[in-house]
CSV table of C-alpha atoms and ligand atoms in Angstrom, one decimal:
chain,number,residue,atom,x,y,z
A,21,UNK,CA,-57.8,-113.2,36.6
A,22,UNK,CA,-60.4,-113.6,39.5
A,23,UNK,CA,-61.3,-109.9,39.3
A,24,UNK,CA,-64.1,-108.6,41.4
A,25,UNK,CA,-65.6,-105.4,40.0
A,26,UNK,CA,-67.6,-103.4,42.6
A,27,UNK,CA,-70.1,-100.8,41.3
A,28,UNK,CA,-71.7,-97.9,43.2
A,29,UNK,CA,-71.1,-95.1,45.7
A,30,UNK,CA,-67.9,-94.0,47.3
A,31,UNK,CA,-68.2,-91.0,49.7
A,32,UNK,CA,-66.9,-89.4,52.8
A,33,UNK,CA,-68.5,-90.2,56.2
A,34,UNK,CA,-68.2,-87.6,58.9
A,35,UNK,CA,-68.2,-89.2,62.3
A,36,UNK,CA,-68.3,-87.4,65.6
A,37,UNK,CA,-65.0,-87.4,67.4
A,38,UNK,CA,-66.8,-88.6,70.6
A,39,UNK,CA,-69.2,-91.6,70.7
A,40,UNK,CA,-72.8,-91.7,71.7
A,41,UNK,CA,-73.9,-88.2,70.8
A,42,UNK,CA,-76.5,-86.9,68.4
A,43,UNK,CA,-75.4,-85.0,65.3
A,44,UNK,CA,-76.6,-81.8,66.9
A,45,UNK,CA,-74.5,-82.5,70.1
A,46,UNK,CA,-71.3,-83.6,68.2
A,47,UNK,CA,-68.4,-81.2,69.0
A,48,UNK,CA,-66.4,-82.1,65.9
A,49,UNK,CA,-66.3,-84.6,63.1
A,50,UNK,CA,-63.6,-86.9,61.6
A,51,UNK,CA,-63.7,-87.8,58.0
A,52,UNK,CA,-63.6,-91.4,56.9
A,53,UNK,CA,-63.8,-93.0,53.4
A,54,UNK,CA,-67.1,-94.9,53.0
A,55,UNK,CA,-69.5,-96.4,50.6
A,56,UNK,CA,-70.3,-100.1,50.8
A,57,UNK,CA,-69.2,-101.1,47.3
A,58,UNK,CA,-65.9,-99.3,47.7
A,59,UNK,CA,-65.3,-100.9,51.1
A,60,UNK,CA,-65.9,-104.3,49.6
A,61,UNK,CA,-63.3,-103.6,46.8
A,62,UNK,CA,-60.7,-102.5,49.4
A,63,UNK,CA,-61.5,-105.5,51.5
A,64,UNK,CA,-60.9,-107.9,48.6
A,65,UNK,CA,-57.6,-106.2,47.8
A,66,UNK,CA,-56.4,-106.3,51.4
A,67,UNK,CA,-57.2,-110.0,51.4
A,68,UNK,CA,-54.8,-110.5,48.5
A,69,UNK,CA,-57.6,-110.6,45.8
A,70,UNK,CA,-58.0,-108.6,42.7
A,71,UNK,CA,-60.6,-105.8,42.6
A,72,UNK,CA,-61.8,-102.7,40.8
A,73,UNK,CA,-64.2,-99.9,41.6
A,74,UNK,CA,-66.6,-98.2,39.2
A,75,UNK,CA,-68.4,-95.1,40.3
A,76,UNK,CA,-68.2,-91.3,40.3
A,77,UNK,CA,-66.8,-88.7,42.7
A,78,UNK,CA,-66.5,-84.9,42.4
A,79,UNK,CA,-63.6,-83.2,40.8
A,80,UNK,CA,-62.7,-81.8,44.2
A,81,UNK,CA,-60.2,-82.5,47.0
A,82,UNK,CA,-62.4,-85.2,48.5
A,83,UNK,CA,-62.9,-87.0,45.2
A,84,UNK,CA,-59.2,-87.0,44.6
A,85,UNK,CA,-58.6,-88.2,48.1
A,86,UNK,CA,-61.0,-91.2,47.5
A,87,UNK,CA,-59.3,-92.1,44.2
A,88,UNK,CA,-55.9,-92.1,46.0
A,89,UNK,CA,-57.3,-94.3,48.8
A,90,UNK,CA,-58.4,-96.9,46.2
A,91,UNK,CA,-55.0,-96.7,44.5
A,92,UNK,CA,-53.1,-97.0,47.8
A,93,UNK,CA,-55.0,-100.2,48.5
A,94,UNK,CA,-54.3,-101.6,45.1
A,95,UNK,CA,-57.8,-101.3,43.9
A,96,UNK,CA,-58.1,-100.7,40.1
A,97,UNK,CA,-59.6,-97.2,40.0
A,98,UNK,CA,-59.5,-96.8,36.2
A,99,UNK,CA,-63.3,-96.9,36.1
A,100,UNK,CA,-63.7,-94.1,38.6
A,101,UNK,CA,-65.1,-90.9,37.0
A,102,UNK,CA,-64.9,-87.3,38.2
A,103,UNK,CA,-67.9,-84.9,37.9
A,104,UNK,CA,-67.0,-81.3,37.2
A,105,UNK,CA,-70.2,-79.8,38.6
A,106,UNK,CA,-71.4,-82.0,41.4
A,107,UNK,CA,-69.5,-82.6,44.6
A,108,UNK,CA,-68.3,-85.9,46.2
A,109,UNK,CA,-71.1,-87.2,48.4
A,110,UNK,CA,-70.9,-86.5,52.2
A,111,UNK,CA,-72.7,-88.3,55.0
A,112,UNK,CA,-72.7,-87.2,58.6
A,113,UNK,CA,-73.3,-90.3,60.7
A,114,UNK,CA,-73.7,-91.0,64.4
A,115,UNK,CA,-74.8,-93.7,66.7
A,116,UNK,CA,-76.6,-91.9,69.6
A,117,UNK,CA,-76.5,-93.0,73.2
A,118,UNK,CA,-79.9,-94.6,72.6
A,119,UNK,CA,-78.3,-96.8,69.9
A,120,UNK,CA,-80.2,-94.9,67.1
A,121,UNK,CA,-78.3,-94.3,63.9
A,122,UNK,CA,-78.7,-90.7,62.7
A,123,UNK,CA,-77.7,-89.6,59.1
A,124,UNK,CA,-77.5,-86.4,57.3
A,125,UNK,CA,-76.7,-86.8,53.6
A,126,UNK,CA,-75.3,-84.1,51.3
A,127,UNK,CA,-76.5,-85.4,47.9
A,128,UNK,CA,-78.3,-82.6,46.0
A,129,UNK,CA,-77.2,-84.3,43.7
A,130,UNK,CA,-73.8,-85.7,44.5
A,131,UNK,CA,-71.4,-86.9,41.9
A,132,UNK,CA,-72.0,-90.6,42.5
A,133,UNK,CA,-75.7,-90.2,41.4
A,134,UNK,CA,-74.6,-88.8,38.1
A,135,UNK,CA,-72.6,-91.6,36.6
A,136,UNK,CA,-73.8,-92.0,33.0
A,137,UNK,CA,-73.9,-95.1,30.8
A,138,UNK,CA,-71.5,-93.5,28.3
A,139,UNK,CA,-68.9,-93.2,31.2
A,140,UNK,CA,-68.8,-97.0,31.8
A,141,UNK,CA,-65.5,-98.8,31.2
A,142,UNK,CA,-67.1,-101.7,29.3
A,143,UNK,CA,-63.9,-103.6,28.9
A,144,UNK,CA,-63.3,-103.6,32.7
A,145,UNK,CA,-66.8,-104.9,33.4
A,146,UNK,CA,-66.3,-107.7,30.8
A,147,UNK,CA,-63.2,-108.8,32.7
A,148,UNK,CA,-65.1,-109.3,36.0
A,149,UNK,CA,-65.3,-112.8,37.4
A,150,UNK,CA,-67.8,-111.3,39.9
A,151,UNK,CA,-69.7,-108.0,39.4
A,152,UNK,CA,-70.9,-106.7,42.8
A,153,UNK,CA,-73.4,-103.9,43.5
A,154,UNK,CA,-75.8,-102.5,46.0
A,155,UNK,CA,-79.1,-100.6,46.0
A,156,UNK,CA,-78.1,-97.0,46.8
A,157,UNK,CA,-77.0,-96.5,43.2
A,158,UNK,CA,-80.5,-97.6,42.1
A,159,UNK,CA,-82.3,-94.7,43.8
A,160,UNK,CA,-81.6,-91.9,41.3
A,161,UNK,CA,-81.2,-91.4,37.6
A,162,UNK,CA,-79.0,-91.5,35.6
A,163,UNK,CA,-77.0,-93.8,37.9
A,164,UNK,CA,-79.9,-96.4,38.1
A,165,UNK,CA,-79.9,-96.9,34.3
A,166,UNK,CA,-76.1,-97.0,34.3
A,167,UNK,CA,-76.1,-99.7,36.9
A,168,UNK,CA,-78.7,-101.8,35.0
A,169,UNK,CA,-76.6,-101.5,31.8
A,170,UNK,CA,-73.5,-102.5,33.7
A,171,UNK,CA,-75.2,-105.5,35.2
A,172,UNK,CA,-76.4,-106.5,31.8
A,173,UNK,CA,-72.9,-106.3,30.3
A,174,UNK,CA,-71.5,-108.3,33.2
A,175,UNK,CA,-74.2,-111.0,32.9
A,176,UNK,CA,-73.7,-111.3,29.2
A,177,UNK,CA,-70.0,-111.8,29.6
A,178,UNK,CA,-70.4,-114.5,32.1
A,179,UNK,CA,-69.8,-112.7,35.4
A,180,UNK,CA,-71.4,-113.8,38.6
A,181,UNK,CA,-73.7,-111.1,39.8
A,182,UNK,CA,-73.5,-110.3,43.6
A,183,UNK,CA,-76.0,-108.1,45.3
A,184,UNK,CA,-76.0,-106.5,48.7
A,185,UNK,CA,-79.4,-104.7,49.1
A,186,UNK,CA,-77.8,-102.5,51.8
A,187,UNK,CA,-80.9,-100.6,52.9
A,188,UNK,CA,-80.5,-96.8,53.5
A,189,UNK,CA,-84.1,-95.9,54.1
A,190,UNK,CA,-83.6,-92.1,54.4
A,191,UNK,CA,-82.3,-91.9,50.8
A,192,UNK,CA,-85.4,-93.4,49.3
A,193,UNK,CA,-88.6,-91.3,48.7
A,194,UNK,CA,-90.7,-93.7,50.7
A,195,UNK,CA,-90.7,-97.1,52.4
A,196,UNK,CA,-92.6,-98.6,49.5
A,197,UNK,CA,-90.2,-97.1,47.0
A,198,UNK,CA,-87.3,-98.7,48.9
A,199,UNK,CA,-89.0,-102.1,49.0
A,200,UNK,CA,-89.9,-102.1,45.3
A,201,UNK,CA,-86.6,-100.5,44.3
A,202,UNK,CA,-84.6,-103.2,46.2
A,203,UNK,CA,-86.7,-106.0,44.9
A,204,UNK,CA,-86.7,-104.7,41.3
A,205,UNK,CA,-83.3,-106.3,40.6
A,206,UNK,CA,-83.7,-109.3,43.0
A,207,UNK,CA,-84.1,-112.0,40.4
A,208,UNK,CA,-81.0,-110.9,38.4
A,209,UNK,CA,-78.6,-111.8,41.2
A,210,UNK,CA,-76.6,-115.0,41.5
A,211,UNK,CA,-75.6,-114.3,45.1
A,212,UNK,CA,-77.4,-112.1,47.6
A,213,UNK,CA,-76.1,-111.0,51.0
A,214,UNK,CA,-78.6,-109.5,53.3
A,215,UNK,CA,-78.8,-108.7,57.0
A,216,UNK,CA,-81.6,-109.8,59.4
A,217,UNK,CA,-82.7,-106.2,59.7
A,218,UNK,CA,-83.1,-105.9,56.0
A,219,UNK,CA,-85.1,-109.1,55.8
A,220,UNK,CA,-87.5,-107.9,58.4
A,221,UNK,CA,-88.0,-104.7,56.4
A,222,UNK,CA,-88.5,-106.6,53.2
A,223,UNK,CA,-90.7,-109.4,54.4
A,224,UNK,CA,-91.9,-108.5,57.8
A,225,UNK,CA,-90.4,-109.0,61.3
A,226,UNK,CA,-92.4,-112.0,62.4
A,227,UNK,CA,-91.2,-114.3,59.6
A,228,UNK,CA,-87.5,-113.6,60.1
A,229,UNK,CA,-86.5,-117.0,61.5
A,230,UNK,CA,-88.8,-119.1,59.5
A,231,UNK,CA,-86.7,-120.8,56.9
A,232,UNK,CA,-89.7,-121.7,54.8
A,233,UNK,CA,-90.9,-118.1,54.6
A,234,UNK,CA,-87.4,-116.8,53.9
A,235,UNK,CA,-87.0,-119.3,51.1
A,236,UNK,CA,-90.4,-118.8,49.7
A,237,UNK,CA,-90.2,-115.0,49.7
A,238,UNK,CA,-86.5,-114.4,48.9
A,239,UNK,CA,-85.1,-117.4,47.0
A,240,UNK,CA,-85.5,-117.2,43.2
A,241,UNK,CA,-84.9,-120.0,40.7
A,242,UNK,CA,-81.6,-118.7,39.5
A,243,UNK,CA,-80.2,-117.8,42.9
A,244,UNK,CA,-77.0,-119.8,43.8
A,245,UNK,CA,-76.5,-118.5,47.3
A,246,UNK,CA,-78.5,-116.4,49.8
A,247,UNK,CA,-76.5,-115.3,52.9
A,248,UNK,CA,-78.3,-113.8,55.9
A,249,UNK,CA,-75.9,-112.1,58.3
A,250,UNK,CA,-76.9,-112.1,62.0
A,251,UNK,CA,-74.4,-109.8,63.6
A,252,UNK,CA,-72.3,-111.4,66.4
A,253,UNK,CA,-74.2,-114.7,65.8
A,254,UNK,CA,-72.7,-115.2,62.4
A,255,UNK,CA,-74.4,-116.1,59.2
A,256,UNK,CA,-77.2,-118.3,57.8
A,257,UNK,CA,-76.9,-119.7,54.3
A,258,UNK,CA,-79.4,-121.1,51.8
A,259,UNK,CA,-78.6,-122.8,48.4
A,260,UNK,CA,-80.9,-124.9,46.3
A,261,UNK,CA,-79.4,-128.0,48.0
A,262,UNK,CA,-78.8,-127.1,51.6
A,263,UNK,CA,-79.1,-124.5,54.4
A,264,UNK,CA,-77.5,-123.9,57.7
A,265,UNK,CA,-75.6,-121.5,59.9
A,266,UNK,CA,-71.9,-120.7,60.5
A,267,UNK,CA,-71.1,-119.1,63.8
A,268,UNK,CA,-68.8,-116.0,64.0
A,269,UNK,CA,-66.0,-115.9,66.5
A,270,UNK,CA,-66.1,-114.1,69.9
A,271,UNK,CA,-64.4,-110.6,69.7
A,272,UNK,CA,-64.4,-107.4,71.7
A,273,UNK,CA,-66.6,-105.1,69.5
A,274,UNK,CA,-65.2,-101.6,69.2
A,275,UNK,CA,-67.0,-100.3,66.1
A,276,UNK,CA,-69.3,-102.4,63.8
A,277,UNK,CA,-68.8,-100.0,60.8
A,278,UNK,CA,-68.0,-102.0,57.7
A,279,UNK,CA,-68.8,-105.5,59.3
A,280,UNK,CA,-71.2,-106.3,56.5
A,281,UNK,CA,-68.8,-105.1,53.8
A,282,UNK,CA,-65.9,-107.1,55.3
A,283,UNK,CA,-68.2,-110.1,55.3
A,284,UNK,CA,-69.0,-109.6,51.6
A,285,UNK,CA,-65.4,-108.9,50.7
A,286,UNK,CA,-64.4,-112.2,52.5
A,287,UNK,CA,-67.0,-114.3,50.7
A,288,UNK,CA,-66.4,-112.8,47.3
A,289,UNK,CA,-62.6,-113.2,47.6
A,290,UNK,CA,-63.3,-116.9,48.1
A,291,UNK,CA,-65.9,-117.2,45.3
A,292,UNK,CA,-63.6,-115.3,42.8
A,293,UNK,CA,-61.1,-118.1,42.9
A,294,UNK,CA,-63.5,-121.0,43.5
A,295,UNK,CA,-66.8,-120.1,41.7
A,296,UNK,CA,-68.5,-123.4,42.4
A,297,UNK,CA,-67.8,-123.6,46.1
A,298,UNK,CA,-71.5,-123.1,47.0
A,299,UNK,CA,-72.1,-126.6,45.5
A,300,UNK,CA,-70.1,-128.3,48.2
A,301,UNK,CA,-71.4,-127.6,51.7
A,302,UNK,CA,-68.0,-128.1,53.4
A,303,UNK,CA,-66.2,-125.6,51.1
A,304,UNK,CA,-69.2,-123.2,51.4
A,305,UNK,CA,-69.0,-123.4,55.2
A,306,UNK,CA,-65.3,-122.8,55.2
A,307,UNK,CA,-65.7,-119.7,53.0
A,308,UNK,CA,-68.5,-118.4,55.2
A,309,UNK,CA,-66.3,-118.9,58.3
A,310,UNK,CA,-63.5,-117.0,56.5
A,311,UNK,CA,-65.9,-114.2,55.8
A,312,UNK,CA,-67.2,-114.2,59.4
A,313,UNK,CA,-63.6,-113.9,60.7
A,314,UNK,CA,-62.9,-111.1,58.3
A,315,UNK,CA,-66.0,-109.2,59.6
A,316,UNK,CA,-65.3,-110.0,63.2
A,317,UNK,CA,-61.7,-108.6,63.0
A,318,UNK,CA,-63.2,-105.5,61.3
A,319,UNK,CA,-65.5,-105.0,64.4
A,320,UNK,CA,-62.4,-104.9,66.7
A,321,UNK,CA,-61.0,-101.8,65.1
A,322,UNK,CA,-62.3,-98.2,64.6
A,323,UNK,CA,-63.7,-97.2,61.3
A,324,UNK,CA,-64.6,-99.1,58.1
A,325,UNK,CA,-61.6,-99.2,55.7
A,326,UNK,CA,-58.9,-98.8,58.3
A,327,UNK,CA,-60.2,-101.8,60.3
A,328,UNK,CA,-60.3,-104.2,57.4
A,329,UNK,CA,-58.0,-107.1,58.0
A,330,UNK,CA,-55.2,-108.6,55.8
A,331,UNK,CA,-55.2,-112.1,54.5
A,332,UNK,CA,-52.4,-112.9,57.1
A,333,UNK,CA,-54.5,-111.6,60.0
A,334,UNK,CA,-57.5,-113.6,59.0
A,335,UNK,CA,-55.5,-116.8,58.5
A,336,UNK,CA,-53.7,-116.3,61.8
A,337,UNK,CA,-57.0,-115.9,63.6
A,338,UNK,CA,-58.5,-119.0,61.9
A,339,UNK,CA,-55.5,-121.0,63.0
A,340,UNK,CA,-55.8,-119.7,66.6
A,341,UNK,CA,-59.5,-120.4,67.0
A,342,UNK,CA,-59.4,-123.8,65.3
A,343,UNK,CA,-56.3,-125.0,67.1
B,418,ATP,P1,-72.9,-103.1,59.2
B,418,ATP,O1,-74.1,-102.4,58.5
B,418,ATP,O2,-72.6,-102.6,60.5
B,418,ATP,O3,-71.7,-103.1,58.3
B,418,ATP,P2,-74.6,-105.4,58.8
B,418,ATP,O4,-75.8,-105.1,59.6
B,418,ATP,O5,-74.6,-105.4,57.3
B,418,ATP,O6,-73.3,-104.6,59.4
B,418,ATP,P3,-74.1,-107.7,60.5
B,418,ATP,O7,-75.1,-108.8,60.4
B,418,ATP,O8,-74.2,-106.8,61.7
B,418,ATP,O9,-74.1,-106.9,59.1
B,418,ATP,O10,-72.6,-108.3,60.5
B,418,ATP,C1,-72.1,-108.9,59.4
B,418,ATP,C2,-71.2,-110.0,59.8
B,418,ATP,O11,-70.1,-109.5,60.7
B,418,ATP,C3,-71.8,-111.1,60.7
B,418,ATP,O12,-72.4,-112.1,59.9
B,418,ATP,C4,-70.6,-111.6,61.5
B,418,ATP,O13,-69.8,-112.5,60.7
B,418,ATP,C5,-69.8,-110.4,61.7
B,418,ATP,N1,-70.0,-109.7,63.0
B,418,ATP,C6,-70.7,-108.6,63.2
B,418,ATP,N2,-70.7,-108.2,64.5
B,418,ATP,C7,-69.9,-109.1,65.1
B,418,ATP,C8,-69.5,-109.3,66.5
B,418,ATP,N3,-69.9,-108.5,67.5
B,418,ATP,N4,-68.7,-110.4,66.8
B,418,ATP,C9,-68.3,-111.2,65.8
B,418,ATP,N5,-68.7,-111.1,64.5
B,418,ATP,C10,-69.5,-110.1,64.2
């Protein structure tokens, strides 16, 4: 059924109502649904694909709101659990005038960190054509063990494992813990999407553009596809057979929130219906271009989920720019 099951955190971002201020200076905050794996699930559904989300929120108004957002976007939320004690995670996020991202997280612990293995919907995981996850859910127990168990179930039932390391350094106890935590599941993934910033954190800034170094340090024998997103420049790709770059399209950037998740949603939507496309460079490049357009359109709107494009919008844009 081409189902993509996304595992991990779903939370509420609080974003200043005015841009370019520090969290301390912000006069007021707007709430916005967030959490990378949840964004990816919504993106796939908006693109006309089939997706489900597995995670945990609090049994509170925010948790119910997030469950409704999934449902409203046609994402299967039957694997979402509600914690009776811990609250839905909150994150206050700002991009300061200096371009620095500032975060304050409310996770002491939050519900997403408390998903237990016994709460997993095993049948749902077994149905996944693609099982997608990040690294934030690997930081704390019991969620970490739950994720490893879910990955194992998915792998055994023949799902493609898709990993977005999605570095959130302030959530890890230390830089070394982040590096080793992110790398601890590296060799299990079939597909990895990573940004340039994350590569420089993992393997060092100098080596960023050296294909040899990237391949030597980050490609593992079972990896089918490594994607390196480069912001407005587009995306680099590496498979066992070939490597290259696909440019993004020129857009007026309003808010880059969710660009990476829209890219992931776009590529997974394509892979869910054509699981071997990475073996054919032409089909791979088309899928990456589709994902680039998906992400570029997201950048033209405010917020993460609200700015995700529909299949029609992506197709229309592709027709326009390739005409
Ligand atoms: P974020 O954390 O903001 O979601 P990211 O750092 O994970 O993003 P980026 O490499 O910034 O990921 O962007 C992901 C993809 O989005 C790029 O590969 C590209 O396709 C698209 N993109 C991002 N910014 C732009 C832009 N200004 N113009 C066109 N495309 C863009």
